[in-house]
Amino acid sequence: MVSYVSANLVYPVATPPIKNGVIALKNDGTIERVLTAEEAKAQAIEHIQHYDGILVPGFVNTHCHLELSHLVGQIPQHTGLIGFIKKILALRQQPEAEIISAMQKADAQMYANGIVAVGDISNELVSKQVKQNSQIYYHTFVELFGFNKPAAPIIAKGLQLKKDFYPLKASLAPHAPYSVASSLLTAISIHTQSDDILTIHNQETVAENEFFEKGTGAFVDFLGAVNLLFDEPILNQTAIHHALPKLPKKVNTLLVHNTFTSAADIAFATKTHPKLFWCLCPNANLYIENNLPANHLLQHENINLTLGTDSLASNHQLCILSEIQTLQAERNVSFEQALTWATLNGAKFLGIDAQFGSFEAGKKPGIIWLKTEDQGNKGLKTSIKRLF
Ligand SMILES: [Zn+2]
């Protein structure tokens, strides 16, 4: 049986928004077709359920750390990245039952916020059960870091963890330029299969660039103090020059944060790697560094942007709509543009765009109803409801 839903504005994403558009869908939520109001009228379609507001496909969150969900509200804002990492190291070990319960709540929160797919960073197996029981699609990134230690045991442990996550999709991922030595980057590249995808945190703080450009700054103090400083030559170039050339070029690769990525860095990166995606986590950037990526990244015409929430350790909520609203308010990005980043681009990065990311025939992307109401002196409030 086919049913019909409509709203004041329907955003198929792959094509322009349709005023009073109509979505024809099967019982299981698969899109049969998308019609204009005129087409629906000409075809005398009846029993159209109309929603006051807009309909968008399910959101794709390309960067999360479910494992850190129990740290909600634990770390103060604006510590800077190094202060934040120190807090994570001090606070992350908690009883497993507490960690699992927090992850279940976080997963339910993402579902309620219209998120249908997540790229999730994991250091352990603890999130597997939550992901397996979830209605959300998860791709797990088994995160690796290593300084001057030999790469082989780190890779072996990572490959085992990847196997342990089976049947969930998982692949290896280096943590960040300042925490992964050249030998480990090369080893990750060797062990990346053609159907894997990869992600790395990139240029989240200004000290990351100084570390590679001059061999000085806060990372030298921090890593030196814990005896983890790796023996890499000073590059006289920004952090992106350390990791990117050593990563495999055959797989989709997501650079996350990019808060201190210059226009020259973008030019270098796009020339170096043909399958790059760039993830913005604006609310986490404001939480940790009180900063946002520059307009040359947001307004670049030839790069694929995606959105991520990061974890509840650095965000007040796991909500992609809230990330969109921050970009609208702080960076003047249009809703339509950010919606493409939040849906279709994320699905393309995760390799799941045959099902997710847009209202197109044959897809089952989730249908999210957004309704904005004026709450007087409290301003506008948008509610999120899942129709499928
Ligand atoms: Zn992260």
XYZ file of C-alpha atoms and ligand atoms in Angstrom:
389
model
C 0.000 0.000 0.000
C 1.155 3.498 -0.803
C 0.478 6.462 1.482
C 1.019 10.157 0.864
C 2.547 12.837 3.070
C 2.952 16.520 2.356
C 4.071 19.749 4.048
C 4.263 23.459 3.285
C 7.763 22.782 1.958
C 9.336 19.445 1.070
C 13.148 19.259 0.743
C 14.164 16.310 -1.452
C 17.786 17.662 -1.106
C 19.032 16.213 -4.419
C 16.576 18.562 -6.170
C 15.195 22.017 -5.152
C 12.562 22.332 -2.394
C 8.932 21.830 -3.462
C 6.114 23.978 -2.102
C 3.349 21.667 -0.875
C 5.266 18.731 -2.384
C 3.872 15.234 -1.885
C 5.867 12.134 -1.012
C 4.440 8.771 -2.001
C 5.786 6.032 0.220
C 5.401 2.349 0.846
C 4.489 0.818 4.212
C 8.125 0.331 5.193
C 9.043 3.972 4.523
C 10.606 3.435 1.081
C 10.019 6.426 -1.185
C 7.997 5.534 -4.253
C 8.113 8.984 -5.822
C 8.054 12.692 -5.029
C 5.389 14.827 -6.680
C 4.660 18.510 -6.997
C 1.283 19.738 -5.688
C 0.139 20.148 -9.310
C 1.100 16.583 -10.206
C -0.738 15.228 -7.164
C -3.815 17.243 -8.130
C -3.690 16.189 -11.793
C -3.474 12.561 -10.713
C -6.422 13.032 -8.313
C -4.412 11.616 -5.395
C -6.513 11.478 -2.260
C -5.829 10.976 1.427
C -2.729 13.127 1.572
C -1.604 13.674 5.172
C -0.514 17.307 5.348
C 1.954 18.557 7.975
C 2.298 22.188 8.947
C 6.014 22.877 8.471
C 8.700 21.193 6.401
C 9.751 17.635 5.603
C 13.439 16.708 5.315
C 15.276 13.384 4.975
C 16.825 11.860 8.112
C 20.004 13.567 9.336
C 23.460 11.988 9.049
C 25.857 12.656 11.919
C 29.343 11.987 10.541
C 31.277 12.556 13.765
C 30.347 11.319 17.210
C 32.006 9.557 20.157
C 29.236 7.527 21.757
C 31.780 6.205 24.298
C 32.061 9.653 25.882
C 28.307 10.133 26.465
C 28.655 9.739 30.249
C 30.777 12.907 30.342
C 27.791 15.142 29.586
C 28.119 18.369 31.559
C 31.378 17.214 33.172
C 33.877 19.353 31.275
C 33.681 23.151 31.461
C 33.413 25.132 28.235
C 36.283 27.030 26.585
C 39.143 25.019 28.095
C 40.859 24.876 24.687
C 41.631 21.500 23.087
C 44.559 20.557 25.312
C 42.662 21.373 28.502
C 39.767 19.330 27.098
C 41.954 16.284 26.321
C 43.400 16.405 29.845
C 39.877 16.363 31.296
C 38.837 13.443 29.058
C 41.857 11.418 30.169
C 41.092 12.145 33.817
C 37.336 11.462 33.652
C 36.627 8.846 30.990
C 37.147 5.689 33.089
C 33.863 5.012 34.870
C 31.913 1.840 35.725
C 30.853 0.082 32.513
C 27.156 0.016 33.469
C 27.212 3.804 33.777
C 28.910 4.196 30.384
C 26.433 1.838 28.672
C 23.403 3.526 30.219
C 24.670 6.955 29.044
C 25.249 5.597 25.526
C 21.718 4.190 25.378
C 20.319 7.587 26.318
C 22.543 9.318 23.748
C 21.443 6.879 21.035
C 17.769 7.471 21.906
C 18.376 11.227 21.862
C 19.901 11.056 18.366
C 16.973 8.952 17.148
C 14.457 11.445 18.548
C 16.415 14.271 16.917
C 15.904 12.730 13.482
C 19.368 11.235 13.063
C 19.348 8.075 10.930
C 23.064 7.342 10.498
C 26.212 8.009 12.529
C 29.972 7.806 11.973
C 31.178 6.955 15.464
C 34.709 6.981 16.853
C 35.461 4.090 19.202
C 38.510 3.154 21.235
C 36.890 0.093 22.805
C 34.168 -2.484 22.139
C 31.839 -1.132 24.833
C 29.441 0.566 22.357
C 28.763 -2.558 20.255
C 25.632 -3.714 22.052
C 24.019 -0.263 21.984
C 24.753 0.054 18.263
C 23.431 -3.413 17.482
C 20.156 -2.719 19.283
C 19.758 0.741 17.753
C 17.433 1.782 14.939
C 20.218 4.079 13.754
C 22.826 2.922 11.195
C 26.335 3.082 12.683
C 29.735 2.996 11.036
C 32.408 2.569 13.702
C 35.838 4.109 13.304
C 38.356 2.134 15.350
C 40.562 4.979 16.460
C 44.312 4.474 16.667
C 47.069 6.676 18.009
C 50.736 6.035 18.539
C 53.825 8.098 18.983
C 57.221 6.433 18.734
C 56.028 2.947 19.533
C 56.262 0.339 16.769
C 53.140 0.411 14.617
C 52.621 -3.369 14.349
C 51.028 -4.080 17.774
C 48.801 -0.979 17.509
C 47.559 -2.119 14.104
C 47.040 -5.704 15.333
C 44.924 -4.476 18.244
C 42.938 -2.207 15.903
C 42.271 -4.988 13.395
C 41.080 -7.242 16.213
C 38.696 -4.554 17.463
C 37.411 -4.025 13.924
C 36.737 -7.773 13.725
C 35.038 -7.756 17.133
C 32.578 -5.111 15.928
C 31.402 -7.431 13.150
C 28.672 -7.591 11.786
C 28.622 -3.812 12.304
C 30.577 -1.835 9.730
C 33.963 -0.719 11.062
C 37.266 0.596 9.729
C 40.572 1.848 11.130
C 41.087 5.585 11.674
C 44.043 7.643 12.889
C 43.201 10.014 15.775
C 44.873 13.303 14.797
C 48.052 14.632 13.168
C 49.729 15.331 16.543
C 49.081 11.848 17.926
C 49.902 9.527 15.028
C 53.503 9.042 13.921
C 54.402 8.602 10.246
C 55.033 4.869 10.656
C 51.523 4.305 12.044
C 49.899 6.446 9.333
C 51.652 4.334 6.702
C 50.595 1.101 8.437
C 46.957 2.278 8.596
C 47.140 3.066 4.902
C 48.440 -0.452 4.122
C 45.641 -2.070 6.144
C 42.841 0.034 4.667
C 40.695 -2.018 2.274
C 39.033 -0.555 -0.795
C 35.571 -0.787 0.840
C 36.689 0.971 4.039
C 36.280 4.640 4.840
C 38.563 6.734 6.983
C 38.458 9.765 9.263
C 40.934 11.941 11.182
C 40.560 14.966 13.471
C 42.202 17.919 11.771
C 43.415 21.378 12.859
C 41.087 21.662 15.827
C 43.332 24.096 17.660
C 45.926 26.650 16.663
C 48.650 24.811 18.651
C 48.345 21.859 16.276
C 49.685 23.978 13.422
C 52.458 25.496 15.540
C 53.577 21.993 16.552
C 54.315 21.086 12.917
C 55.337 24.515 11.669
C 57.834 25.376 14.389
C 58.083 22.414 16.770
C 56.978 24.667 19.640
C 53.832 25.506 21.567
C 51.308 23.931 23.884
C 51.440 20.451 22.297
C 55.179 20.243 22.889
C 54.614 21.052 26.566
C 51.661 18.671 26.911
C 53.037 15.662 25.015
C 56.553 16.214 26.383
C 55.226 16.176 29.955
C 53.683 12.725 29.435
C 56.722 11.571 27.460
C 54.757 11.047 24.272
C 56.386 13.547 21.974
C 57.064 11.833 18.686
C 60.255 12.109 16.805
C 59.018 13.709 13.593
C 60.970 16.365 11.726
C 59.650 19.913 11.962
C 57.727 20.379 8.731
C 57.670 24.177 8.541
C 54.148 23.511 7.323
C 50.724 23.212 8.949
C 49.359 20.018 10.544
C 47.445 18.884 7.469
C 50.771 18.355 5.650
C 51.820 15.685 8.165
C 48.946 13.226 7.880
C 47.200 13.709 4.575
C 49.971 12.672 2.141
C 50.382 9.368 4.020
C 46.688 8.416 4.008
C 45.280 6.060 1.345
C 43.829 7.914 -1.646
C 41.415 5.159 -2.660
C 38.808 5.601 0.103
C 36.441 8.351 1.249
C 38.269 10.305 3.945
C 36.733 12.753 6.406
C 38.709 15.608 7.950
C 36.973 16.598 11.180
C 36.762 20.096 12.731
C 39.097 22.094 10.423
C 38.691 25.095 12.702
C 42.164 26.410 11.862
C 42.427 25.293 8.228
C 43.597 28.060 5.895
C 42.618 28.585 2.264
C 46.125 27.353 1.314
C 45.556 24.188 3.390
C 42.315 23.493 1.496
C 44.091 23.962 -1.844
C 46.870 21.595 -0.762
C 44.419 19.007 0.571
C 42.157 18.907 -2.479
C 45.233 18.549 -4.733
C 46.631 15.758 -2.511
C 43.513 13.639 -1.938
C 40.701 13.023 -4.458
C 38.090 11.600 -2.049
C 38.003 14.143 0.759
C 35.035 15.227 2.861
C 35.191 17.991 5.479
C 33.182 17.684 8.688
C 32.030 20.712 10.673
C 31.176 20.338 14.368
C 30.284 23.961 15.127
C 28.720 23.468 18.563
C 31.716 21.422 19.761
C 34.108 24.039 18.355
C 32.277 26.728 20.330
C 32.236 24.507 23.426
C 35.943 23.667 23.420
C 37.743 26.487 21.605
C 35.009 29.142 21.381
C 35.836 29.384 17.697
C 34.358 28.343 14.354
C 35.835 27.351 10.968
C 36.494 30.256 8.619
C 34.221 31.360 5.804
C 36.717 30.220 3.168
C 35.908 26.660 4.242
C 32.150 27.173 4.587
C 31.824 28.997 1.282
C 34.251 26.910 -0.767
C 32.532 25.779 -3.942
C 34.441 22.596 -4.649
C 34.581 20.702 -1.373
C 32.130 18.298 0.241
C 31.092 19.451 3.702
C 29.314 17.258 6.262
C 28.112 17.880 9.826
C 28.895 16.178 13.123
C 27.932 16.612 16.740
C 31.164 15.330 18.331
C 30.390 13.840 21.759
C 28.307 14.843 24.765
C 31.614 15.684 26.468
C 31.835 18.720 24.176
C 28.240 19.402 23.232
C 25.009 20.123 25.092
C 23.052 17.781 22.799
C 23.493 15.347 19.911
C 21.367 17.164 17.357
C 22.281 17.888 13.749
C 19.471 20.468 13.432
C 21.095 22.381 16.275
C 24.432 22.342 14.339
C 22.593 23.744 11.301
C 20.987 26.475 13.427
C 24.392 27.501 14.823
C 25.794 27.845 11.287
C 22.726 29.867 10.250
C 23.075 32.191 13.243
C 26.872 32.530 13.458
C 27.993 32.126 9.858
C 24.996 33.153 7.766
C 24.823 29.755 6.051
C 21.450 29.097 4.383
C 19.241 26.300 5.704
C 19.104 24.655 2.293
C 22.886 24.575 1.946
C 23.498 23.242 5.459
C 20.763 20.634 4.950
C 22.714 19.141 2.029
C 25.771 18.854 4.303
C 23.597 17.327 7.031
C 21.982 14.669 4.856
C 23.174 13.748 1.350
C 26.856 14.655 1.773
C 27.103 12.680 5.011
C 25.390 9.688 3.385
C 27.811 9.867 0.448
C 30.800 9.935 2.799
C 29.520 6.880 4.702
C 28.768 5.104 1.408
C 25.082 4.704 2.272
C 23.510 7.171 -0.165
C 21.659 4.350 -1.963
C 19.369 4.342 1.081
C 19.894 7.604 2.974
C 20.367 11.337 2.409
C 17.554 12.416 0.066
C 13.939 11.883 -0.977
C 14.433 9.840 -4.141
C 12.549 6.820 -5.479
C 13.799 3.566 -3.972
C 15.495 5.168 -0.939
C 14.405 4.743 2.676
C 15.990 7.848 4.172
C 13.671 8.542 7.102
C 11.141 11.388 6.938
C 11.558 14.168 9.465
C 8.919 16.785 10.143
C 10.240 20.139 11.358
C 7.786 22.665 12.714
C 8.879 26.118 13.786
C 6.787 28.059 16.243
C 7.135 31.594 17.511
C 7.341 31.509 21.307
C 7.101 35.262 21.742
C 9.961 36.666 23.812
C 11.566 33.203 23.962
C 12.111 33.377 20.188
C 11.591 30.637 17.617
C 11.523 26.980 18.536
C 11.664 24.144 16.026
C 10.257 20.767 17.005
C 11.523 17.571 15.370
C 9.216 14.612 14.752
C 10.003 11.401 12.918
C 7.283 10.293 10.520
C 9.369 7.279 9.401
Zn 36.074 13.934 17.858
